[in-house]
Amino acid sequence: RTAFQSLSHLTQYLKPQISVTKNPLLYIYSQRSAALFLRKQIANFGSVTVDDNLQTKVDGINISSEELSERLRHLEEDDPLNIQIDSHHIEFQRKDGELQIIINGKWTEVLRRDMKGVSIRFSKKNWFFGSTVMRWPSKRDQSTRSEPSQGVQAEWKIMSLAKRQNFKEAMLAFQNAVKENVKLSEESLNTLMYLCAGGTLWETHIRELNTFDKVSQSFPEPNVERQQAFECGEVLMDYFEKQQIQPNEAYFTSMARLVAQRRDIEAAVKLGVLASNLASSARARTFAPSMLACASQKNYVKAIEIVDSINSMGLALTENEYSLLLESFEDSAPYELFSKFLLKMQEIDKDLSDETINRIKSYFLKNHENKNMPSPNPWIISRTRVDNNSNCVICRGKLMKFEPTVLEFEKLENAVVDIFDSQRSRNAELHQLRAFLNTNGPYDVIIDGSNVAFYSAKEKISVQRFLNVLEAVEKTFPNKKPLIILHSSRLSSITPEENYVISNLITEKKLFATPFFDGLMWLYATLSRKENGYLITNDEMSDLQLPVDCVLAFKRFKELHQVRFTSNGLNLSLLPPRSHSRLIQKLENGSWAVPTLNGDWLCFSQAK
């Protein structure tokens, strides 16, 4: 039997969903890997979700998951869809009733009637094929298939026109459906709203309509097409309200793009907040239109308000978003506000890219005569390094360390306790550890016993390492009390001589053995000491599942409290953490220190 004439018919039964993600199971093959799945979905139409860490492009343009979903709704003969995911190129096309998937131009998978389905996983170097997760309709499905309803036909027409970016005809199809009292799905309405907001050109429209013309001393007026789009957007808003349709994030994002094109930054920000309150899907990208409008208008006041609004919802901005908002400060923004904005950028948990640094440079070079500057002298930008005393070797300013706050330490500690609580049978071990720490502590240096004992000696535990690491702690942290935490199973194969050493360490309260997951034990013991605790381990703790609002605090905890070590045989050398934080800082002498990608620092200081 022949396959269906179009994938549009197929979605009645299949409802395919494509999910692109960085699959941890594939890390063994590649540092940066991805998985592409086609699977059955309950909703009326398929959708796409893409990991935020992956760059996804269609026709060379960065797009979101929602935008990609709309492109994949319907595929037609000889009209392929090209997707770029990081370095991978994927092409979907229908040919002779078959769905063909071409990856990087070298391999083709065909989904046919005689196949249950197809699942594709890929990394940079290898191809992996997993279980099938997409099925064709059964004979029973076909025998019970009826002619598409009037509503389905209307939606097919709208989605087909939307795929071709034919905004006028798609809106005409919508108006005809309304006249015939056809109830449309939220999916097709969101697609129309997306087109009203400019489709793939929404960024271009916001830039054009929010850029001040210095010649005419005014902002440009929208053309006829854009004005019609605004009016259609209002019609769709009324339809949502009359039909009592609950808006989702896609709706709010499109609306924010529309109002941002009308230069109403405040309304665009409020839509981002509404998305959080009504759609329960607060995401920083919902604020992207207001950010772009701010950058185009050079509205630095609104830029700070946007950051405050996003942070108030427990969200954090990425470096790309901060870099975009830096454009708002380029033209004579007060130094006091620019300084305040740079301090907000301390939540960026990585070194700054060249693009971000160039925008910071641009402000200092353009505005050195700004009356609000600390002095009228020009700013000097120099590549520098930080000495062992945490001083910049150029300006001699001292860099600070930014500890997690007391509240953040408590959140981290509670997150570990929650993991214990999820293992109900293990609560007794946590109570036992707490009692031990309260009775024999405080312990300021916690040692990951397994990591130390098995380092470069995977087959057999090295008890001598315990004595060596305790000796190293006494030299490096002379006034701090150490404690080794070890899984009790590690002691099952030690010799009588080693058992004697272990018994002495237990008697001296320098070793705590536990039958539970020792990683949680030594982490909890360290966090309980707040800013006074240090943890000796080379474990990166990357498998620890923490709440989103704890991630930045945990990174800062590791930066300032994790003590790594090197080994030469049985000898150990401790590598204490830095005494300063590697993030953008304003120094006491008024200079700025900015970390760069190559491991250096840039010093921004005013000439004396």
XYZ file of C-alpha atoms in Angstrom:
608
model
C 0.000 0.000 0.000
C 1.197 3.489 -0.662
C 2.108 5.895 2.126
C -0.030 8.938 2.826
C 0.141 11.728 0.286
C 1.591 14.222 2.751
C 3.036 14.371 6.231
C 0.076 16.625 7.087
C -2.195 13.560 6.894
C 0.342 11.521 8.787
C 0.231 13.852 11.789
C -3.376 12.812 12.426
C -2.026 9.500 13.666
C 1.683 9.966 14.339
C 2.000 13.404 15.922
C 5.814 13.270 15.616
C 7.987 15.191 18.070
C 11.633 15.986 17.518
C 13.846 16.570 20.546
C 17.440 17.745 20.245
C 19.480 17.573 23.420
C 22.949 17.029 24.828
C 22.477 13.404 25.888
C 24.741 12.528 28.888
C 24.752 8.885 27.732
C 26.738 9.960 24.674
C 29.469 11.819 26.555
C 31.576 8.663 26.468
C 31.904 9.194 22.724
C 32.142 12.959 22.438
C 32.507 15.999 24.684
C 29.775 17.773 22.718
C 27.178 15.339 21.507
C 23.523 15.431 20.626
C 20.580 13.156 20.068
C 17.780 13.479 17.542
C 14.592 11.572 18.288
C 11.353 11.246 16.375
C 8.646 9.907 18.645
C 4.897 9.725 19.117
C 3.205 12.661 20.828
C -0.345 13.034 22.181
C -0.878 16.633 21.039
C -2.564 17.444 17.739
C 0.668 18.493 16.047
C 4.348 17.726 16.541
C 6.744 20.062 18.316
C 10.462 20.544 18.726
C 12.502 21.112 21.869
C 16.152 22.073 21.632
C 18.720 22.197 24.441
C 19.644 25.840 25.172
C 23.334 24.934 24.813
C 22.886 23.935 21.162
C 22.891 26.458 18.312
C 19.960 25.702 16.001
C 19.580 27.412 12.646
C 17.169 27.210 9.723
C 18.393 28.801 6.499
C 21.297 30.305 8.443
C 19.078 32.074 11.010
C 19.090 31.256 14.719
C 15.640 30.099 15.787
C 13.921 28.962 18.953
C 12.217 25.640 19.631
C 8.787 27.154 18.941
C 9.893 28.582 15.609
C 11.431 25.285 14.580
C 8.215 23.506 15.553
C 6.251 25.610 13.114
C 8.669 24.842 10.274
C 8.329 21.095 10.842
C 4.539 20.956 10.991
C 4.172 20.123 7.314
C 6.607 18.828 4.778
C 5.663 18.662 1.115
C 7.136 16.962 -1.916
C 10.363 18.559 -3.212
C 10.305 21.240 -0.497
C 13.040 20.145 1.954
C 13.612 21.634 5.385
C 17.259 22.289 6.310
C 18.314 22.439 9.957
C 21.761 23.323 11.268
C 22.475 22.011 14.804
C 25.963 23.084 15.893
C 28.239 21.554 13.230
C 25.623 19.084 11.960
C 23.428 19.662 8.924
C 20.112 17.785 8.802
C 17.726 17.809 5.842
C 14.157 16.473 5.938
C 12.292 15.909 2.693
C 9.348 13.937 1.365
C 9.848 11.948 -1.809
C 7.612 9.306 -3.352
C 5.590 8.955 -0.142
C 8.687 8.458 2.030
C 10.258 10.680 4.672
C 13.990 11.002 3.976
C 16.492 12.227 6.542
C 19.878 13.323 5.199
C 22.603 14.126 7.729
C 25.740 16.080 6.783
C 25.100 15.100 3.160
C 26.699 11.686 3.693
C 23.978 9.420 5.023
C 20.294 8.996 4.318
C 17.632 7.260 6.423
C 14.238 6.585 4.886
C 11.094 6.033 6.931
C 8.902 3.617 4.928
C 5.678 1.714 5.447
C 7.522 -1.523 6.206
C 9.487 0.092 9.060
C 8.270 0.553 12.600
C 10.154 3.804 12.831
C 13.574 5.388 13.118
C 15.691 6.929 15.873
C 18.954 8.725 15.144
C 21.704 9.592 17.611
C 24.869 11.318 16.555
C 28.102 12.816 17.869
C 30.921 14.611 16.114
C 32.860 11.464 15.233
C 30.491 8.514 15.235
C 26.936 7.548 14.319
C 24.767 5.563 16.701
C 21.390 4.030 15.906
C 18.993 3.242 18.735
C 15.515 1.827 19.152
C 12.695 2.887 16.863
C 10.293 5.356 18.391
C 8.184 6.599 15.461
C 5.565 4.342 13.900
C 3.419 4.396 10.805
C -0.336 4.010 11.244
C -1.674 0.475 11.440
C -4.206 -0.999 8.989
C -6.866 -0.378 11.581
C -5.898 3.284 11.679
C -6.310 3.539 7.909
C -9.611 1.678 7.796
C -11.130 4.029 10.349
C -9.736 7.168 8.719
C -12.417 9.666 7.795
C -12.261 12.787 5.712
C -10.610 15.718 7.526
C -13.066 18.006 9.283
C -13.661 21.580 8.244
C -11.552 22.773 11.181
C -8.649 20.477 10.264
C -8.771 21.646 6.640
C -8.727 25.283 7.760
C -5.735 24.639 9.975
C -3.883 22.784 7.240
C -4.379 25.756 4.946
C -3.194 28.248 7.572
C -0.138 26.172 8.446
C 0.730 25.599 4.784
C 0.570 29.340 4.075
C 2.508 30.098 7.232
C 5.257 27.747 6.122
C 5.685 29.911 3.043
C 5.679 33.068 5.190
C 2.547 34.164 3.290
C 1.189 36.377 6.038
C -1.661 38.034 4.125
C -3.166 34.799 2.775
C -2.763 33.067 6.148
C -4.681 35.888 7.868
C -7.355 35.716 5.156
C -7.737 31.989 5.842
C -8.075 32.818 9.544
C -10.794 35.406 8.874
C -12.720 32.932 6.684
C -12.519 30.312 9.417
C -13.876 32.792 11.960
C -16.787 33.680 9.652
C -17.665 29.989 9.342
C -17.493 29.578 13.139
C -14.573 27.140 12.862
C -12.728 26.839 16.138
C -8.994 26.948 15.539
C -6.325 25.326 17.669
C -3.942 27.303 19.841
C -1.077 25.968 17.707
C -2.329 27.595 14.495
C -3.186 30.816 16.321
C 0.319 30.995 17.778
C 1.685 30.473 14.273
C -0.332 33.439 13.006
C 0.835 35.542 15.925
C 4.402 34.537 15.118
C 3.916 35.777 11.539
C 2.397 39.047 12.761
C 5.519 39.576 14.844
C 7.678 39.309 11.727
C 8.420 35.591 11.555
C 12.129 34.985 11.131
C 12.723 38.715 10.534
C 11.478 39.908 13.938
C 14.971 40.959 15.067
C 15.489 42.996 11.904
C 12.149 44.782 12.377
C 12.907 45.652 16.016
C 16.334 47.002 15.061
C 14.962 49.128 12.224
C 12.041 50.612 14.143
C 14.007 51.301 17.340
C 17.117 52.897 15.837
C 17.110 56.686 16.191
C 17.769 58.562 12.944
C 20.206 61.363 13.772
C 19.477 63.133 10.484
C 15.696 63.389 10.913
C 16.013 63.396 14.715
C 13.250 60.813 15.010
C 12.483 57.112 15.001
C 11.305 55.602 11.690
C 7.605 54.937 11.197
C 6.439 51.393 10.385
C 5.647 50.723 6.732
C 2.209 49.660 5.523
C 2.972 45.962 5.861
C 4.178 46.331 9.434
C 1.174 48.501 10.320
C -1.162 45.813 8.968
C 0.723 43.232 11.032
C 0.165 45.292 14.181
C -3.564 45.507 13.446
C -3.777 41.756 12.793
C -2.002 41.141 16.064
C -4.737 43.059 17.877
C -7.386 40.968 16.074
C -5.697 37.776 17.234
C -5.484 39.101 20.790
C -9.247 39.704 20.770
C -9.829 36.193 19.423
C -7.741 34.658 22.230
C -9.770 36.617 24.765
C -13.197 35.820 23.280
C -12.410 32.111 22.962
C -10.944 32.127 26.503
C -7.734 30.482 25.279
C -5.003 30.270 27.915
C -1.905 31.928 26.403
C 1.423 30.111 26.511
C 5.003 31.260 26.244
C 4.951 31.285 22.430
C 2.016 33.726 22.504
C 3.685 36.071 24.983
C 6.968 35.962 23.081
C 5.273 36.931 19.807
C 3.328 39.691 21.543
C 6.529 41.015 23.095
C 8.100 41.131 19.638
C 5.134 43.103 18.320
C 5.105 45.738 21.053
C 8.904 46.015 20.931
C 8.577 46.965 17.248
C 6.221 49.714 18.403
C 9.011 50.921 20.746
C 7.008 50.080 23.868
C 9.782 48.517 25.954
C 7.794 48.675 29.174
C 4.916 46.674 27.660
C 7.368 44.099 26.283
C 8.858 43.641 29.764
C 5.390 43.252 31.312
C 4.602 40.516 28.793
C 7.685 38.649 29.977
C 6.447 38.911 33.546
C 2.945 37.777 32.480
C 4.469 34.730 30.803
C 5.876 33.799 34.193
C 2.671 34.422 36.136
C 0.083 33.021 33.715
C 1.923 30.503 31.579
C 4.130 29.211 34.396
C 7.065 29.182 32.001
C 9.365 32.027 32.967
C 12.281 32.147 30.572
C 14.782 34.891 29.949
C 14.256 34.577 26.175
C 10.717 35.964 26.568
C 12.503 39.227 27.399
C 14.683 39.084 24.264
C 12.492 41.564 22.296
C 12.643 44.176 25.070
C 16.416 43.662 25.356
C 16.885 44.181 21.626
C 14.706 47.305 21.683
C 16.762 48.680 24.599
C 20.005 48.045 22.761
C 18.685 49.708 19.581
C 17.300 52.741 21.436
C 20.405 53.021 23.677
C 17.989 53.027 26.615
C 20.334 52.146 29.491
C 17.737 52.907 32.192
C 15.332 50.269 30.854
C 18.255 47.872 30.407
C 18.875 47.834 34.164
C 15.140 47.488 34.842
C 14.989 44.439 32.564
C 17.845 42.759 34.441
C 16.107 43.484 37.762
C 12.810 42.047 36.452
C 14.467 38.864 35.219
C 16.451 38.385 38.437
C 13.330 38.947 40.551
C 11.815 35.827 38.943
C 14.803 33.702 39.910
C 16.216 33.705 36.382
C 19.770 34.488 35.360
C 20.885 36.195 32.158
C 23.450 34.586 29.907
C 26.564 36.390 28.738
C 24.995 36.886 25.269
C 22.047 38.718 26.825
C 24.285 40.929 28.949
C 26.451 41.610 25.908
C 23.388 42.743 23.951
C 22.283 45.091 26.730
C 25.789 46.601 26.871
C 24.905 48.285 23.569
C 22.456 50.436 25.540
C 25.335 52.189 27.337
C 27.557 53.058 24.391
C 26.333 56.622 23.830
C 27.109 58.789 26.861
C 25.399 56.710 29.532
C 26.229 57.912 33.066
C 29.244 56.102 34.503
C 27.370 55.420 37.736
C 24.701 53.396 35.904
C 27.261 51.668 33.696
C 29.217 50.682 36.792
C 26.020 49.324 38.367
C 25.343 47.261 35.243
C 28.864 45.789 35.175
C 28.454 44.683 38.781
C 25.252 42.840 37.799
C 27.349 40.942 35.254
C 29.120 39.216 38.130
C 26.486 36.480 37.868
C 28.148 35.336 34.618
C 29.890 32.121 35.619
C 32.570 32.065 32.931
C 35.294 34.192 31.346
C 34.008 36.906 29.036
C 34.092 36.565 25.264
C 35.913 38.986 22.983
C 32.588 40.447 21.776
C 31.490 41.310 25.315
C 34.905 42.734 26.227
C 34.959 44.884 23.073
C 31.639 46.450 24.104
C 33.023 47.222 27.545
C 36.097 48.725 25.907
C 33.911 50.785 23.600
C 32.207 52.490 26.540
C 35.429 53.412 28.321
C 37.104 54.690 25.143
C 34.091 56.710 23.951
C 33.099 58.192 27.291
C 36.393 59.136 28.933
C 35.261 62.792 28.913
C 31.933 61.930 30.548
C 31.304 64.366 33.406
C 30.223 61.511 35.644
C 33.577 59.753 35.363
C 35.720 59.586 38.533
C 38.267 61.887 36.807
C 38.620 63.561 33.393
C 41.722 61.508 32.577
C 41.489 58.878 29.826
C 41.109 55.199 30.627
C 44.060 52.887 30.030
C 43.254 49.317 29.013
C 46.055 46.829 29.655
C 46.441 43.066 29.625
C 47.472 42.005 33.109
C 47.765 39.119 35.555
C 47.023 38.641 39.239
C 49.870 37.887 41.653
C 49.840 35.445 44.581
C 48.448 38.154 46.858
C 45.465 38.716 44.531
C 46.800 42.080 43.360
C 46.630 43.321 39.765
C 50.248 43.777 38.638
C 49.281 46.875 36.592
C 47.184 49.038 38.932
C 48.098 47.172 42.175
C 44.410 46.972 43.097
C 43.389 43.943 45.140
C 40.854 41.487 43.758
C 38.202 40.168 46.114
C 36.634 36.768 46.552
C 32.867 36.457 46.312
C 31.691 33.785 48.685
C 28.207 32.318 48.472
C 25.982 34.177 50.918
C 24.826 32.583 54.157
C 21.435 32.006 52.524
C 23.077 30.378 49.484
C 25.126 28.089 51.717
C 21.929 27.078 53.481
C 20.225 26.375 50.132
C 23.146 24.188 49.064
C 23.101 22.326 52.359
C 19.335 21.830 52.144
C 19.672 20.574 48.551
C 22.018 17.834 49.762
C 19.625 17.024 52.620
C 16.797 16.713 50.079
C 18.822 14.060 48.255
C 19.151 12.194 51.554
C 15.401 12.545 52.087
C 14.748 10.976 48.702
C 16.564 7.897 50.048
C 14.341 7.326 53.070
C 16.267 4.327 54.298
C 19.427 6.447 54.432
C 18.295 9.202 56.801
C 19.914 7.311 59.699
C 23.377 7.752 58.098
C 22.882 11.533 57.873
C 21.816 11.729 61.532
C 24.862 9.651 62.460
C 27.165 12.025 60.538
C 25.591 15.101 62.140
C 26.027 13.601 65.600
C 29.668 12.788 64.833
C 30.394 16.319 63.574
C 28.648 17.978 66.525
C 30.458 15.794 69.052
C 33.983 15.803 67.601
C 34.115 18.889 65.371
C 34.385 21.423 64.069
C 36.171 19.938 61.048
C 37.277 22.626 58.609
C 39.071 20.350 56.120
C 37.045 17.423 54.757
C 38.894 14.783 52.706
C 37.311 12.608 50.026
C 38.905 9.370 51.214
C 38.161 7.291 48.128
C 39.458 9.946 45.736
C 42.702 10.319 47.674
C 43.304 6.621 48.353
C 42.578 5.406 44.818
C 44.233 8.258 42.884
C 46.629 6.591 40.380
C 46.079 3.308 42.252
C 42.724 2.068 41.028
C 43.117 -1.591 41.889
C 43.918 -1.348 45.597
C 43.359 1.257 48.291
C 46.463 3.043 49.552
C 46.165 3.553 53.317
C 49.531 5.308 53.358
C 47.930 8.061 51.306
C 45.699 8.882 54.297
C 48.728 9.560 56.461
C 50.354 11.595 53.692
C 47.290 13.759 53.066
C 46.883 14.429 56.799
C 50.508 15.531 56.903
C 49.952 17.805 53.893
C 46.867 19.331 55.550
C 48.863 20.096 58.682
C 51.406 22.034 56.577
C 48.935 23.832 54.312
C 46.136 24.440 56.848
C 48.002 24.389 60.196
C 45.083 25.590 62.324
C 42.302 23.528 60.741
C 41.069 20.115 61.872
C 40.844 17.440 59.129
C 38.406 14.557 58.678
C 38.593 11.717 56.151
C 35.192 10.418 54.987
C 35.334 7.010 53.324
C 32.888 4.377 52.121
C 33.148 1.383 54.475
C 33.325 -1.075 51.575
C 36.802 0.285 50.752
C 38.135 -1.321 53.936
C 37.120 -4.891 53.105
C 40.431 -5.941 51.531
C 43.072 -4.179 53.643
C 45.932 -5.995 55.319
C 46.256 -6.386 59.128
C 48.937 -3.673 59.151
C 46.666 -1.312 57.231
C 43.771 -2.192 59.507
C 45.893 -1.074 62.456
C 46.406 2.356 60.810
C 42.694 2.670 60.016
C 41.730 1.716 63.593
C 43.998 4.439 64.967
C 42.512 7.045 62.631
C 38.987 6.063 63.701
C 39.988 6.184 67.381
C 41.545 9.630 66.880
C 38.284 10.783 65.192
C 40.130 11.562 61.973
C 38.217 9.061 59.842
C 34.496 8.511 59.423
C 33.398 5.361 57.548
C 29.901 5.156 56.079
C 27.977 2.457 54.169
C 26.065 5.156 52.283
C 27.099 7.233 49.258
C 30.193 8.890 50.717
C 30.095 11.711 48.124
C 27.001 13.201 49.761
C 28.562 12.745 53.183
C 31.769 14.673 52.543
C 29.910 17.374 50.615
C 27.393 17.883 53.429
C 30.186 17.978 56.038
C 32.005 20.697 54.049
C 28.914 22.813 53.394
C 27.954 22.676 57.075
C 31.077 24.749 57.817
C 29.959 27.466 55.373
C 32.841 29.798 54.391
C 35.230 28.066 56.830
C 35.098 24.661 55.138
C 37.531 23.202 52.594
C 37.109 20.013 50.575
C 40.095 17.983 49.338
C 39.092 16.105 46.174
C 39.741 16.002 42.447
C 36.127 14.975 41.878
C 34.338 17.595 39.720
C 30.948 16.567 41.198
C 29.373 16.964 37.769
C 26.774 14.275 38.460
C 25.287 16.186 41.393
C 21.701 17.229 40.611
C 21.063 20.638 42.190
C 18.160 23.103 41.849
C 18.689 25.813 39.237
C 18.966 28.571 41.858
C 21.882 26.717 43.486
C 24.074 26.240 40.421
C 25.930 29.579 40.551
C 26.461 29.360 44.317
C 27.850 25.831 43.953
C 30.274 26.984 41.253
C 31.537 29.736 43.557
C 31.776 27.251 46.422
C 33.955 24.953 44.303
C 36.124 27.841 43.102
C 36.939 29.026 46.623
C 36.669 25.861 48.750
C 37.745 22.881 46.664
C 41.381 21.854 47.246
C 42.757 19.756 44.418
C 45.934 17.698 44.623
C 48.667 16.106 42.526
C 50.389 12.806 43.220
C 53.835 11.366 42.717
C 53.672 7.818 43.956
C 52.459 7.941 47.541
C 53.378 11.615 47.915
C 50.628 14.233 47.658
C 50.816 17.957 46.964
C 47.791 20.106 47.769
C 46.709 22.887 45.419
C 44.785 25.422 47.539
C 42.050 27.412 45.758
C 42.534 30.993 44.640
C 42.105 33.714 47.214
C 40.043 35.756 44.732
C 37.087 35.114 42.439
C 37.524 34.972 38.685
C 34.756 37.339 37.589
C 34.444 40.979 36.582
C 35.361 43.195 39.544
C 35.562 46.831 40.505
C 38.675 47.298 42.634
C 39.032 49.584 45.643
C 41.216 52.008 43.657
C 38.436 52.496 41.072
C 39.942 50.240 38.400
C 38.157 47.319 36.783
C 39.469 43.775 36.343
C 37.846 41.677 33.589
C 38.652 37.962 33.008
C 39.318 36.922 29.398
C 38.917 33.615 27.578
C 42.672 32.937 27.302
C 43.077 32.921 31.094
C 44.427 36.483 31.371
C 42.820 39.594 32.806
C 42.207 43.068 31.400
C 42.813 46.068 33.637
C 40.730 49.234 33.032
C 42.325 52.099 34.972
C 42.363 55.876 34.634
C 45.616 57.691 34.029
C 46.844 59.752 36.969
